[in-house]
Amino acid sequence: MDRRTVLKGLAGAGGLALTGLSAPAIAQGAAARTLRFVPQANLANFDPIWGTQYVVRNAAALVWDTLYGVDAKLQPQRQMVESEETSDDGKIWTFKLRSGLKFHDGEPVLSKDVVASLSRWAARDPMGLMILAIQQELTAVDDRTFKWVLKQPFPKMLYALAKNNAPCSFIMPERIAKTDPFKQITDYVGSGPMKFVKSEWVPGAKSVFEKFADYVPRQEKASWLAGGKQILVDRVEWLVMPDPATAAAALQNGEVDWWENPIADLVPVLKSNKNISVDIGDPLGNVGSFRMNHLFAPFNDVRARRAVLMALSQEDYMRAIVGDDDALWKPLPGFFTPDTPLYTEMGGEILKGKRDLDAAKKLLAESGYSGQPVTCLVAQDQPITKAQGDVTADLLKKLGMNVDFIATDWGTVGSRRAQKTPPGQGGWNMFHSWHAGADCITPAAYTAIRANGDKAWFGWPNSPNTEKEIAAWFDATTLEEEKAAIGRVNKAALDDVVYAPTGFFLTYTAWRKNVSGITKGPLPFFWGVSKTA
Amino acid sequence: MLSYILRRIVATLPVMAIVALFVFSLLYIAPGDPAVVIAGDQASPEDVERIRQSLGLDRPFLIQFGSWVWRILHGDLGTSIFTNLPVSTLIGQRLGPTLSLMMVTLLLTIVVAVPLGVVAAWKAGSLIDRAIMGFAVFGFSLPVFVVGYMLAYIFALELEWLPVQGYTPLAQGFWPWLENLILPAIALGCVYIALVARITRAAMLEVLQQDYIRTARAKGLGQGGILFIHALKNAAVPIVTVIGIGIALLIGGAVVTESVFAIPGLGRLTIDAILRRDYPVIQGIVLLFSFVYVLVNLMIDVTYTLVDPRIRY
C-alpha cells in the first residue's frame, strides 16, 4: 500500500463520516474515452464569426463543419458539399450538399442554413467581403442546392470556403446564422463531428465536447480540415491552464493527455520524460513581425524603414523567441510561409547576408531623422512580443535612434495601435506582433501584407505596387501565374517595407504516449486521435 | 446587537457603490479595449468599432455607469462582454472552488497555527519556540507561487501522492474534492499559518504574564487548562482579528494559487476579466468581494462579543 492510498483511505474515512459521500468508482474504460487537452488559450467566447481568436476557431472546427476544407497540401476539398458547378463565364457557382447531413439538434442541414451562414461569414471575412462586393445574389435553389451569382468571376471561391484562417465559413442552423455578425451567438448547435456541452462550459477554465453520433464522415482519409473526420473518443475536455509550469506538470503526471503549445523553456523537461512525445505542432509556424507607422516621421520615409530592415538581425529576434533550439526557426527574407507552394524570396536581399549597421545609419541620416523619439509599443504580457520588443529597442539604439519604449499589456497595444494621431499625442511609431503561418500562404487572408493606405492594417502602409501585384494574384488562374505574382508581391512589399518580418518560427506540441493519431497542422485536429488507458 | 448588525449590513451598500464606482472609473480611464481583444489580431479598425458599438462601449461614461447601476438595482449583475453569459452565472460557477480553497486553508491555518503559537508562547525562548518562529519567518517570506511549485514538484510529480491541478466539486466525493485542495491550501496557508502563529504567540505571551494566570497556577490548575481555557480565551481578540483579516487577504492569495494549481475559481476569473477589460464581470466581482470584506469585518466584531463578554455594541 503506497502513501497515496493511505492518505486516500484516511481522508475518505473522514469524508464519509462528515458527508456520507464517497468517491465514485471510475470505470477503467472511461478514462480512455475522454481526451484531456490543454489549449493555447481560454475559450472565453464561442462564436467563430463574431470573434476571430485562433482558440475559438480551433474549438469551432469540432462543432461546426464547413462546405470545403483545406487539406495538408493546402488544397480545398469538398466537405459538406457533394458537388459544385461553375458557369462558363465563371460568374455562377451552383453547389449541392451531401445527403444525410444533420445538425446536433437532429434537424437536417438545408440550403437555407448555408445561405444564412455564408451571409453572416461574408460580412466579417476579408475574402467574404470581396465576394460580397461582386455578389449579385446568394439563394437556396432547393433543400440541398444553393447558388451564388456574381457580377464577375472569383477564381478563389473554393479557397475562400475551405480556408482555415479565422473566420472560417462554418455552417450553422439558419436561426443562429441570422444573428447580426457583430453580435455574439448563444446557441452552439452545429453539424460537426462533436457537440459542445454548454452545461459544462466554464469559460476560461473548461470546455467539453461530446462525440456526435449522427455525424456522417466522408469516406476519404482525413487530412487537416478535409476528409473523413472520425472521432475515436467519446469526449474531449479542454482544460485551460494559464501557467505553463502547471500544464507541464499535469502532462507529466498524466492528468492531461495533450498540451497544444508547450513553451520552449519546458520542452527539454518534457522530452526527457519517457511517457511523453514532443514534436512540431504546426508545420506552417509563425511569421514574426514589427510594424512601423507609415503616417509619421521617421517611418513615413521609406529610407528610414529600409535602414531598419538593413540593420535588423532575424537571428537575434528568433533566438529571443525560441532560445537555442535551431530546429525551431528559419530566416525569412520575405513575407510568405516557407515550404508552401507559393513561397518566394524574390527581392529579399535586404534581409539576407551580413548586417550593415554603418550603411543603415547613413540611410537613416539621409531620411532626415534627427533624433526625435521613436514610440515603440511592446506588450509585456505576450512572451513573443516582449522578446521582439527587447531586440528592437537594442536595434534602434544601435542605429542611433531615440527609443521611447512603452512597456504595456496586449489589450493596450491593441487599442493604441489603432490611433492615427502623431506618436507624441497618443499615437505610435512601432509595435510588435506575429502572424500564423497559415495566414501567410497567400494574400487571401493575409491582412498584414495589404498596403492600401487608410484601409490597410495598423501602420497604414501605402504601396500601390504591392496592391497591384496582390490583385494580380487574385486574378491568377494557374499555379505559375500565382507564383509569379507572389514573387512580385514579396519584392514590392520589401521595397516599400510594408512591415518588418523578423523571421519564421515553429512551436512544439506535446502529448502522452498512450495517445495516438495526432497530426501536424495549423490547428489541433481531434479526428483520428485515440487514447488507451 | 441585531440592530447593530442590520445597521452594518445597510452601511455596506454605499461602501460597495463607492468601490464599484471607483473601479469602474479606473477601468474606464485605463488604456485597453475589449473590442480589440474580441475582434482578434487580424481585425480591421472598422470591425473593432462595430463590435465596440454593439457592446455599448462607445457610449459616454455616465451612461455606461448609469446603465450598470440601473441593472444592479433590478438585481441583474449584467452580462459578460466576452462570454455573453450572465455575470451571476460566471461568479456562481467559480464561487465553489474559491470557497472550498478558502475554507480548507482557513481550517488548516486554525488547526496548525493556533496550537503552534500557543506552544511557542508556552516554551518562549526555548529551542521549540525558536524552531516555530523560524518556521513562521520562513512561511511568511516565501511567495505563494514558490511554495506551490515546490509542493507540486514533491508531492505530485515525484511522490505522485496528490494531483497537480484542477478542482472536483464536493458532490463528486469527499476525497476527489479534498485531494485537489490539499496542496493549494498548504501553499496558500503558509503565509497565514506564519502570521497567525506569530500573533497567537505574542497575544499569549502577554496574557501569560497577567496576574490571574499566576493565580491559576498557584491554585494548581494544569498547564493545559491554563493555556487553552484561561489564556487562549483572553488572547483570542487579536487572534480572531488577524484570522478575520486573513480571510479577506486570502482572496488576493487565491488569485495566484488558483493559477498555479489551475483551479477554476474567482481569482482566475478576476484576472481574466481584468486582462480582457470585461467590465461587467470585474464590477460584479468587486461588488462581491466588497460585500465579503464588510461581512467578514462584521463577523469579527460579533465574534469579539462572544470571546470577550465585556465588549458590547
mmCIF file of N, CA and C in Angstrom, chain A residues 3-4 7-8 11 14-15 18-19 21-24 42 44-45 50-54 124 182-184 186 188 201-205 240-243 245-246 249-250 252-253 255-256 409-412 414-415 417 433-435 439 447-448 457-458, chain B residues 31-33 36-48 50-51 54-55 80-85 90 93-94 149 156-157 160-165 170-176 178-179 259-262 264 268-269 272 275-277:
data_model
loop_
_atom_site.group_PDB
_atom_site.id
_atom_site.type_symbol
_atom_site.label_atom_id
_atom_site.label_comp_id
_atom_site.label_asym_id
_atom_site.label_seq_id
_atom_site.Cartn_x
_atom_site.Cartn_y
_atom_site.Cartn_z
ATOM 1 N N ARG A 3 1.710 5.541 -0.042
ATOM 2 C CA ARG A 3 1.269 6.630 0.823
ATOM 3 C C ARG A 3 -0.029 7.265 0.335
ATOM 4 N N ARG A 4 -0.167 7.301 -0.992
ATOM 5 C CA ARG A 4 -1.360 7.953 -1.533
ATOM 6 C C ARG A 4 -2.630 7.190 -1.150
ATOM 7 N N LEU A 7 -3.319 7.933 2.461
ATOM 8 C CA LEU A 7 -3.937 9.255 2.576
ATOM 9 C C LEU A 7 -5.384 9.232 2.112
ATOM 10 N N LYS A 8 -5.557 8.542 0.991
ATOM 11 C CA LYS A 8 -6.902 8.464 0.411
ATOM 12 C C LYS A 8 -7.855 7.788 1.380
ATOM 13 N N ALA A 11 -8.481 10.160 4.410
ATOM 14 C CA ALA A 11 -9.369 11.262 4.061
ATOM 15 C C ALA A 11 -10.750 10.746 3.703
ATOM 16 N N GLY A 14 -12.655 10.041 6.827
ATOM 17 C CA GLY A 14 -13.119 11.306 7.402
ATOM 18 C C GLY A 14 -14.240 11.891 6.598
ATOM 19 N N GLY A 15 -14.074 11.793 5.303
ATOM 20 C CA GLY A 15 -15.079 12.363 4.412
ATOM 21 C C GLY A 15 -16.406 11.654 4.536
ATOM 22 N N LEU A 18 -18.100 12.738 7.560
ATOM 23 C CA LEU A 18 -18.622 14.098 7.503
ATOM 24 C C LEU A 18 -19.778 14.259 6.528
ATOM 25 N N THR A 19 -19.686 13.620 5.412
ATOM 26 C CA THR A 19 -20.644 13.929 4.345
ATOM 27 C C THR A 19 -21.497 12.751 3.898
ATOM 28 N N LEU A 21 -20.731 11.009 1.615
ATOM 29 C CA LEU A 21 -20.494 10.819 0.171
ATOM 30 C C LEU A 21 -19.243 9.980 -0.020
ATOM 31 N N SER A 22 -19.199 9.272 -1.093
ATOM 32 C CA SER A 22 -17.994 8.514 -1.380
ATOM 33 C C SER A 22 -17.532 8.813 -2.778
ATOM 34 N N ALA A 23 -16.254 8.535 -2.999
ATOM 35 C CA ALA A 23 -15.700 8.777 -4.330
ATOM 36 C C ALA A 23 -16.325 7.823 -5.328
ATOM 37 N N PRO A 24 -16.695 8.332 -6.515
ATOM 38 C CA PRO A 24 -17.290 7.426 -7.488
ATOM 39 C C PRO A 24 -16.254 6.463 -8.045
ATOM 40 N N ASN A 42 -7.640 30.598 -23.382
ATOM 41 C CA ASN A 42 -9.026 30.452 -22.923
ATOM 42 C C ASN A 42 -10.001 30.364 -24.081
ATOM 43 N N ALA A 44 -12.861 31.861 -24.272
ATOM 44 C CA ALA A 44 -13.609 32.846 -23.477
ATOM 45 C C ALA A 44 -14.971 33.147 -24.086
ATOM 46 N N ASN A 45 -15.101 32.921 -25.363
ATOM 47 C CA ASN A 45 -16.407 33.082 -26.010
ATOM 48 C C ASN A 45 -16.471 32.015 -27.093
ATOM 49 N N TRP A 50 -18.093 36.116 -34.833
ATOM 50 C CA TRP A 50 -18.069 37.356 -34.031
ATOM 51 C C TRP A 50 -16.654 37.695 -33.603
ATOM 52 N N GLY A 51 -15.930 36.697 -33.077
ATOM 53 C CA GLY A 51 -14.550 36.896 -32.649
ATOM 54 C C GLY A 51 -13.661 35.969 -33.447
ATOM 55 N N THR A 52 -12.443 36.420 -33.718
ATOM 56 C CA THR A 52 -11.617 35.624 -34.634
ATOM 57 C C THR A 52 -10.365 35.071 -33.954
ATOM 58 N N GLN A 53 -10.421 34.925 -32.624
ATOM 59 C CA GLN A 53 -9.243 34.343 -31.961
ATOM 60 C C GLN A 53 -9.039 32.916 -32.453
ATOM 61 N N TYR A 54 -7.776 32.513 -32.520
ATOM 62 C CA TYR A 54 -7.467 31.176 -33.032
ATOM 63 C C TYR A 54 -8.122 30.090 -32.178
ATOM 64 N N ARG A 124 -17.922 39.396 -42.323
ATOM 65 C CA ARG A 124 -16.804 39.570 -41.387
ATOM 66 C C ARG A 124 -15.456 39.113 -41.956
ATOM 67 N N PHE A 182 -22.068 41.122 -35.874
ATOM 68 C CA PHE A 182 -21.311 41.838 -34.857
ATOM 69 C C PHE A 182 -21.877 41.584 -33.459
ATOM 70 N N LYS A 183 -22.832 40.663 -33.373
ATOM 71 C CA LYS A 183 -23.346 40.254 -32.069
ATOM 72 C C LYS A 183 -23.078 38.764 -31.873
ATOM 73 N N GLN A 184 -22.908 38.389 -30.614
ATOM 74 C CA GLN A 184 -22.480 37.025 -30.329
ATOM 75 C C GLN A 184 -23.654 36.048 -30.294
ATOM 76 N N THR A 186 -25.560 32.601 -29.001
ATOM 77 C CA THR A 186 -25.621 31.944 -27.690
ATOM 78 C C THR A 186 -26.047 30.476 -27.811
ATOM 79 N N TYR A 188 -25.145 26.915 -29.657
ATOM 80 C CA TYR A 188 -23.953 26.367 -30.282
ATOM 81 C C TYR A 188 -24.229 25.049 -31.000
ATOM 82 N N TRP A 201 -19.701 24.092 -19.669
ATOM 83 C CA TRP A 201 -18.741 25.131 -20.056
ATOM 84 C C TRP A 201 -18.477 26.071 -18.888
ATOM 85 N N VAL A 202 -17.232 26.152 -18.491
ATOM 86 C CA VAL A 202 -16.805 27.164 -17.519
ATOM 87 C C VAL A 202 -15.815 28.044 -18.270
ATOM 88 N N PRO A 203 -16.289 29.149 -18.822
ATOM 89 C CA PRO A 203 -15.408 29.965 -19.668
ATOM 90 C C PRO A 203 -14.108 30.316 -18.951
ATOM 91 N N GLY A 204 -13.024 30.104 -19.645
ATOM 92 C CA GLY A 204 -11.729 30.395 -19.049
ATOM 93 C C GLY A 204 -11.162 29.237 -18.265
ATOM 94 N N ALA A 205 -11.907 28.149 -18.152
ATOM 95 C CA ALA A 205 -11.405 27.021 -17.359
ATOM 96 C C ALA A 205 -11.629 25.679 -18.060
ATOM 97 N N VAL A 240 -8.176 24.722 -19.423
ATOM 98 C CA VAL A 240 -7.333 25.916 -19.576
ATOM 99 C C VAL A 240 -6.359 25.995 -18.409
ATOM 100 N N MET A 241 -5.087 26.110 -18.742
ATOM 101 C CA MET A 241 -4.061 26.241 -17.689
ATOM 102 C C MET A 241 -3.198 27.447 -18.014
ATOM 103 N N PRO A 242 -3.464 28.542 -17.332
ATOM 104 C CA PRO A 242 -2.725 29.762 -17.665
ATOM 105 C C PRO A 242 -1.249 29.673 -17.329
ATOM 106 N N ASP A 243 -0.886 28.761 -16.457
ATOM 107 C CA ASP A 243 0.507 28.679 -16.050
ATOM 108 C C ASP A 243 1.203 27.518 -16.754
ATOM 109 N N ALA A 245 4.069 26.039 -16.318
ATOM 110 C CA ALA A 245 4.700 25.036 -15.447
ATOM 111 C C ALA A 245 3.645 24.051 -14.930
ATOM 112 N N THR A 246 2.458 24.543 -14.656
ATOM 113 C CA THR A 246 1.386 23.666 -14.186
ATOM 114 C C THR A 246 0.966 22.709 -15.299
ATOM 115 N N ALA A 249 3.557 20.041 -15.635
ATOM 116 C CA ALA A 249 3.483 19.076 -14.536
ATOM 117 C C ALA A 249 2.269 18.159 -14.709
ATOM 118 N N ALA A 250 1.150 18.729 -15.121
ATOM 119 C CA ALA A 250 -0.065 17.925 -15.309
ATOM 120 C C ALA A 250 0.143 16.898 -16.428
ATOM 121 N N GLN A 252 3.056 15.610 -17.341
ATOM 122 C CA GLN A 252 3.984 14.591 -16.824
ATOM 123 C C GLN A 252 3.277 13.637 -15.883
ATOM 124 N N ASN A 253 2.331 14.156 -15.142
ATOM 125 C CA ASN A 253 1.632 13.353 -14.144
ATOM 126 C C ASN A 253 0.471 12.550 -14.742
ATOM 127 N N GLU A 255 -2.318 13.797 -15.825
ATOM 128 C CA GLU A 255 -3.625 14.407 -15.539
ATOM 129 C C GLU A 255 -4.219 15.048 -16.784
ATOM 130 N N VAL A 256 -3.398 15.346 -17.752
ATOM 131 C CA VAL A 256 -3.889 15.763 -19.071
ATOM 132 C C VAL A 256 -3.150 14.935 -20.112
ATOM 133 N N ASP A 409 0.488 46.215 -21.784
ATOM 134 C CA ASP A 409 -0.148 44.915 -21.981
ATOM 135 C C ASP A 409 -0.769 44.841 -23.379
ATOM 136 N N TRP A 410 -1.120 43.618 -23.776
ATOM 137 C CA TRP A 410 -1.576 43.406 -25.153
ATOM 138 C C TRP A 410 -2.864 44.176 -25.452
ATOM 139 N N GLY A 411 -3.743 44.229 -24.462
ATOM 140 C CA GLY A 411 -5.000 44.951 -24.662
ATOM 141 C C GLY A 411 -4.752 46.421 -24.960
ATOM 142 N N THR A 412 -3.756 46.979 -24.293
ATOM 143 C CA THR A 412 -3.441 48.390 -24.510
ATOM 144 C C THR A 412 -2.781 48.597 -25.867
ATOM 145 N N GLY A 414 -3.252 46.781 -28.380
ATOM 146 C CA GLY A 414 -4.330 46.570 -29.347
ATOM 147 C C GLY A 414 -5.163 47.809 -29.577
ATOM 148 N N SER A 415 -5.423 48.557 -28.527
ATOM 149 C CA SER A 415 -6.247 49.750 -28.738
ATOM 150 C C SER A 415 -5.401 50.944 -29.188
ATOM 151 N N ARG A 417 -2.648 50.959 -30.972
ATOM 152 C CA ARG A 417 -2.142 50.866 -32.348
ATOM 153 C C ARG A 417 -3.188 51.348 -33.361
ATOM 154 N N SER A 433 4.209 42.117 -33.308
ATOM 155 C CA SER A 433 3.162 41.109 -33.393
ATOM 156 C C SER A 433 3.760 39.859 -34.048
ATOM 157 N N TRP A 434 2.921 38.945 -34.412
ATOM 158 C CA TRP A 434 3.319 37.815 -35.242
ATOM 159 C C TRP A 434 2.074 37.289 -35.932
ATOM 160 N N HIS A 435 2.289 36.552 -37.003
ATOM 161 C CA HIS A 435 1.156 36.058 -37.793
ATOM 162 C C HIS A 435 1.282 34.554 -37.962
ATOM 163 N N ASP A 439 -1.848 31.923 -42.181
ATOM 164 C CA ASP A 439 -2.438 33.148 -42.737
ATOM 165 C C ASP A 439 -1.542 33.789 -43.793
ATOM 166 N N THR A 447 -3.941 39.846 -43.956
ATOM 167 C CA THR A 447 -4.249 41.256 -43.707
ATOM 168 C C THR A 447 -2.972 42.091 -43.607
ATOM 169 N N ALA A 448 -1.952 41.511 -42.985
ATOM 170 C CA ALA A 448 -0.743 42.297 -42.705
ATOM 171 C C ALA A 448 0.012 42.725 -43.957
ATOM 172 N N TRP A 457 -3.883 47.431 -42.685
ATOM 173 C CA TRP A 457 -3.777 47.107 -41.265
ATOM 174 C C TRP A 457 -2.958 48.201 -40.586
ATOM 175 N N PHE A 458 -2.905 48.159 -39.263
ATOM 176 C CA PHE A 458 -2.252 49.206 -38.484
ATOM 177 C C PHE A 458 -0.841 49.503 -39.008
ATOM 178 N N PRO B 31 -5.968 52.470 -20.261
ATOM 179 C CA PRO B 31 -5.903 52.113 -21.682
ATOM 180 C C PRO B 31 -6.333 50.658 -21.880
ATOM 181 N N GLY B 32 -6.627 50.305 -23.120
ATOM 182 C CA GLY B 32 -7.056 48.929 -23.399
ATOM 183 C C GLY B 32 -8.495 48.915 -23.842
ATOM 184 N N ASP B 33 -8.811 47.952 -24.668
ATOM 185 C CA ASP B 33 -10.123 47.952 -25.284
ATOM 186 C C ASP B 33 -10.598 46.509 -25.487
ATOM 187 N N VAL B 36 -10.987 45.192 -29.087
ATOM 188 C CA VAL B 36 -9.771 44.800 -29.814
ATOM 189 C C VAL B 36 -9.453 43.340 -29.540
ATOM 190 N N VAL B 37 -9.595 42.955 -28.277
ATOM 191 C CA VAL B 37 -9.297 41.566 -27.904
ATOM 192 C C VAL B 37 -10.305 40.623 -28.557
ATOM 193 N N ILE B 38 -11.563 41.025 -28.546
ATOM 194 C CA ILE B 38 -12.619 40.191 -29.119
ATOM 195 C C ILE B 38 -12.410 40.009 -30.620
ATOM 196 N N ALA B 39 -12.115 41.118 -31.288
ATOM 197 C CA ALA B 39 -12.077 41.098 -32.747
ATOM 198 C C ALA B 39 -10.930 40.251 -33.285
ATOM 199 N N GLY B 40 -9.887 40.081 -32.477
ATOM 200 C CA GLY B 40 -8.751 39.300 -32.943
ATOM 201 C C GLY B 40 -7.725 40.189 -33.609
ATOM 202 N N ASP B 41 -6.535 39.607 -33.772
ATOM 203 C CA ASP B 41 -5.406 40.423 -34.217
ATOM 204 C C ASP B 41 -5.516 40.889 -35.662
ATOM 205 N N GLN B 42 -6.245 40.134 -36.458
ATOM 206 C CA GLN B 42 -6.291 40.489 -37.884
ATOM 207 C C GLN B 42 -7.452 41.427 -38.219
ATOM 208 N N ALA B 43 -8.217 41.789 -37.213
ATOM 209 C CA ALA B 43 -9.420 42.585 -37.493
ATOM 210 C C ALA B 43 -9.078 44.001 -37.958
ATOM 211 N N SER B 44 -9.961 44.537 -38.774
ATOM 212 C CA SER B 44 -9.755 45.913 -39.238
ATOM 213 C C SER B 44 -10.273 46.874 -38.173
ATOM 214 N N PRO B 45 -9.816 48.126 -38.203
ATOM 215 C CA PRO B 45 -10.325 49.121 -37.245
ATOM 216 C C PRO B 45 -11.845 49.256 -37.335
ATOM 217 N N GLU B 46 -12.390 49.080 -38.543
ATOM 218 C CA GLU B 46 -13.853 49.192 -38.707
ATOM 219 C C GLU B 46 -14.564 48.064 -37.949
ATOM 220 N N ASP B 47 -14.001 46.860 -38.031
ATOM 221 C CA ASP B 47 -14.577 45.724 -37.301
ATOM 222 C C ASP B 47 -14.578 46.000 -35.806
ATOM 223 N N VAL B 48 -13.454 46.503 -35.346
ATOM 224 C CA VAL B 48 -13.322 46.788 -33.910
ATOM 225 C C VAL B 48 -14.368 47.813 -33.497
ATOM 226 N N ARG B 50 -17.245 48.462 -34.898
ATOM 227 C CA ARG B 50 -18.593 47.870 -34.924
ATOM 228 C C ARG B 50 -18.849 47.044 -33.672
ATOM 229 N N ILE B 51 -17.847 46.300 -33.257
ATOM 230 C CA ILE B 51 -18.005 45.484 -32.044
ATOM 231 C C ILE B 51 -18.157 46.393 -30.829
ATOM 232 N N SER B 54 -21.608 47.613 -30.772
ATOM 233 C CA SER B 54 -22.599 46.597 -30.416
ATOM 234 C C SER B 54 -22.565 46.280 -28.925
ATOM 235 N N LEU B 55 -21.420 46.518 -28.291
ATOM 236 C CA LEU B 55 -21.309 46.266 -26.848
ATOM 237 C C LEU B 55 -21.657 47.500 -26.017
ATOM 238 N N SER B 80 -21.548 39.306 -19.273
ATOM 239 C CA SER B 80 -20.138 39.392 -19.648
ATOM 240 C C SER B 80 -20.002 39.802 -21.117
ATOM 241 N N ILE B 81 -19.105 40.741 -21.359
ATOM 242 C CA ILE B 81 -18.854 41.185 -22.735
ATOM 243 C C ILE B 81 -18.350 40.026 -23.576
ATOM 244 N N PHE B 82 -17.529 39.177 -22.998
ATOM 245 C CA PHE B 82 -16.866 38.135 -23.783
ATOM 246 C C PHE B 82 -17.697 36.875 -23.954
ATOM 247 N N THR B 83 -18.278 36.420 -22.842
ATOM 248 C CA THR B 83 -18.943 35.123 -22.922
ATOM 249 C C THR B 83 -20.421 35.257 -23.235
ATOM 250 N N ASN B 84 -20.935 36.455 -23.072
ATOM 251 C CA ASN B 84 -22.366 36.689 -23.265
ATOM 252 C C ASN B 84 -23.192 35.921 -22.233
ATOM 253 N N LEU B 85 -22.563 35.506 -21.163
ATOM 254 C CA LEU B 85 -23.263 34.810 -20.087
ATOM 255 C C LEU B 85 -23.511 35.788 -18.944
ATOM 256 N N LEU B 90 -21.436 33.314 -14.127
ATOM 257 C CA LEU B 90 -19.978 33.143 -14.118
ATOM 258 C C LEU B 90 -19.447 33.107 -12.691
ATOM 259 N N GLN B 93 -20.360 29.840 -11.032
ATOM 260 C CA GLN B 93 -19.516 28.721 -11.462
ATOM 261 C C GLN B 93 -18.200 28.690 -10.686
ATOM 262 N N ARG B 94 -17.714 29.892 -10.355
ATOM 263 C CA ARG B 94 -16.376 29.985 -9.764
ATOM 264 C C ARG B 94 -16.369 30.079 -8.237
ATOM 265 N N TYR B 149 4.822 25.645 -6.372
ATOM 266 C CA TYR B 149 5.615 24.837 -7.304
ATOM 267 C C TYR B 149 6.413 23.760 -6.569
ATOM 268 N N ALA B 156 3.289 15.908 -6.062
ATOM 269 C CA ALA B 156 2.536 15.472 -7.240
ATOM 270 C C ALA B 156 3.445 14.768 -8.243
ATOM 271 N N LEU B 157 4.555 15.423 -8.591
ATOM 272 C CA LEU B 157 5.401 14.838 -9.637
ATOM 273 C C LEU B 157 6.294 13.718 -9.119
ATOM 274 N N GLU B 160 3.908 11.414 -6.382
ATOM 275 C CA GLU B 160 2.621 11.046 -7.013
ATOM 276 C C GLU B 160 1.535 10.745 -5.982
ATOM 277 N N TRP B 161 1.546 11.482 -4.892
ATOM 278 C CA TRP B 161 0.513 11.291 -3.881
ATOM 279 C C TRP B 161 -0.743 12.093 -4.190
ATOM 280 N N LEU B 162 -0.546 13.249 -4.774
ATOM 281 C CA LEU B 162 -1.671 14.181 -4.965
ATOM 282 C C LEU B 162 -1.651 14.739 -6.379
ATOM 283 N N PRO B 163 -2.777 15.190 -6.865
ATOM 284 C CA PRO B 163 -2.788 15.732 -8.235
ATOM 285 C C PRO B 163 -2.131 17.111 -8.328
ATOM 286 N N VAL B 164 -1.675 17.431 -9.526
ATOM 287 C CA VAL B 164 -1.021 18.719 -9.767
ATOM 288 C C VAL B 164 -2.043 19.843 -9.831
ATOM 289 N N GLN B 165 -3.139 19.561 -10.457
ATOM 290 C CA GLN B 165 -4.016 20.667 -10.833
ATOM 291 C C GLN B 165 -5.484 20.264 -10.784
ATOM 292 N N LEU B 170 -17.449 18.929 -4.501
ATOM 293 C CA LEU B 170 -17.679 18.052 -3.353
ATOM 294 C C LEU B 170 -18.731 16.990 -3.679
ATOM 295 N N ALA B 171 -19.676 17.339 -4.537
ATOM 296 C CA ALA B 171 -20.741 16.402 -4.893
ATOM 297 C C ALA B 171 -20.191 15.136 -5.539
ATOM 298 N N GLN B 172 -18.966 15.219 -6.070
ATOM 299 C CA GLN B 172 -18.385 14.027 -6.716
ATOM 300 C C GLN B 172 -17.540 13.204 -5.749
ATOM 301 N N GLY B 173 -17.652 13.498 -4.493
ATOM 302 C CA GLY B 173 -16.928 12.699 -3.494
ATOM 303 C C GLY B 173 -16.015 13.558 -2.653
ATOM 304 N N PHE B 174 -15.867 13.139 -1.392
ATOM 305 C CA PHE B 174 -15.063 13.953 -0.476
ATOM 306 C C PHE B 174 -13.585 13.906 -0.836
ATOM 307 N N TRP B 175 -13.088 12.683 -1.084
ATOM 308 C CA TRP B 175 -11.659 12.593 -1.370
ATOM 309 C C TRP B 175 -11.292 13.286 -2.689
ATOM 310 N N PRO B 176 -12.017 13.050 -3.794
ATOM 311 C CA PRO B 176 -11.674 13.787 -5.016
ATOM 312 C C PRO B 176 -11.676 15.301 -4.793
ATOM 313 N N LEU B 178 -11.162 16.845 -1.813
ATOM 314 C CA LEU B 178 -10.090 17.246 -0.903
ATOM 315 C C LEU B 178 -8.709 17.108 -1.532
ATOM 316 N N GLU B 179 -8.507 16.050 -2.310
ATOM 317 C CA GLU B 179 -7.148 15.804 -2.815
ATOM 318 C C GLU B 179 -6.687 16.926 -3.748
ATOM 319 N N SER B 259 -4.075 30.082 -10.111
ATOM 320 C CA SER B 259 -3.355 29.992 -11.382
ATOM 321 C C SER B 259 -2.351 28.855 -11.347
ATOM 322 N N VAL B 260 -1.609 28.763 -10.245
ATOM 323 C CA VAL B 260 -0.567 27.734 -10.149
ATOM 324 C C VAL B 260 -1.188 26.331 -10.201
ATOM 325 N N PHE B 261 -2.324 26.156 -9.546
ATOM 326 C CA PHE B 261 -2.924 24.816 -9.478
ATOM 327 C C PHE B 261 -4.118 24.653 -10.425
ATOM 328 N N ALA B 262 -4.264 25.587 -11.343
ATOM 329 C CA ALA B 262 -5.332 25.511 -12.355
ATOM 330 C C ALA B 262 -6.697 25.238 -11.725
ATOM 331 N N PRO B 264 -10.403 26.483 -11.138
ATOM 332 C CA PRO B 264 -11.269 27.457 -11.819
ATOM 333 C C PRO B 264 -12.084 28.292 -10.835
ATOM 334 N N ARG B 268 -9.009 33.398 -10.695
ATOM 335 C CA ARG B 268 -8.687 33.323 -12.128
ATOM 336 C C ARG B 268 -9.698 34.099 -12.952
ATOM 337 N N LEU B 269 -10.941 34.032 -12.536
ATOM 338 C CA LEU B 269 -11.967 34.792 -13.266
ATOM 339 C C LEU B 269 -11.649 36.282 -13.211
ATOM 340 N N ASP B 272 -8.601 37.070 -15.499
ATOM 341 C CA ASP B 272 -9.022 37.001 -16.911
ATOM 342 C C ASP B 272 -9.858 38.222 -17.277
ATOM 343 N N LEU B 275 -7.658 41.388 -17.500
ATOM 344 C CA LEU B 275 -6.806 41.404 -18.699
ATOM 345 C C LEU B 275 -7.616 41.687 -19.959
ATOM 346 N N ARG B 276 -8.866 41.225 -19.970
ATOM 347 C CA ARG B 276 -9.681 41.413 -21.167
ATOM 348 C C ARG B 276 -10.561 42.645 -21.081
ATOM 349 N N ARG B 277 -10.490 43.347 -19.948
ATOM 350 C CA ARG B 277 -11.347 44.529 -19.715
ATOM 351 C C ARG B 277 -12.825 44.136 -19.818
#
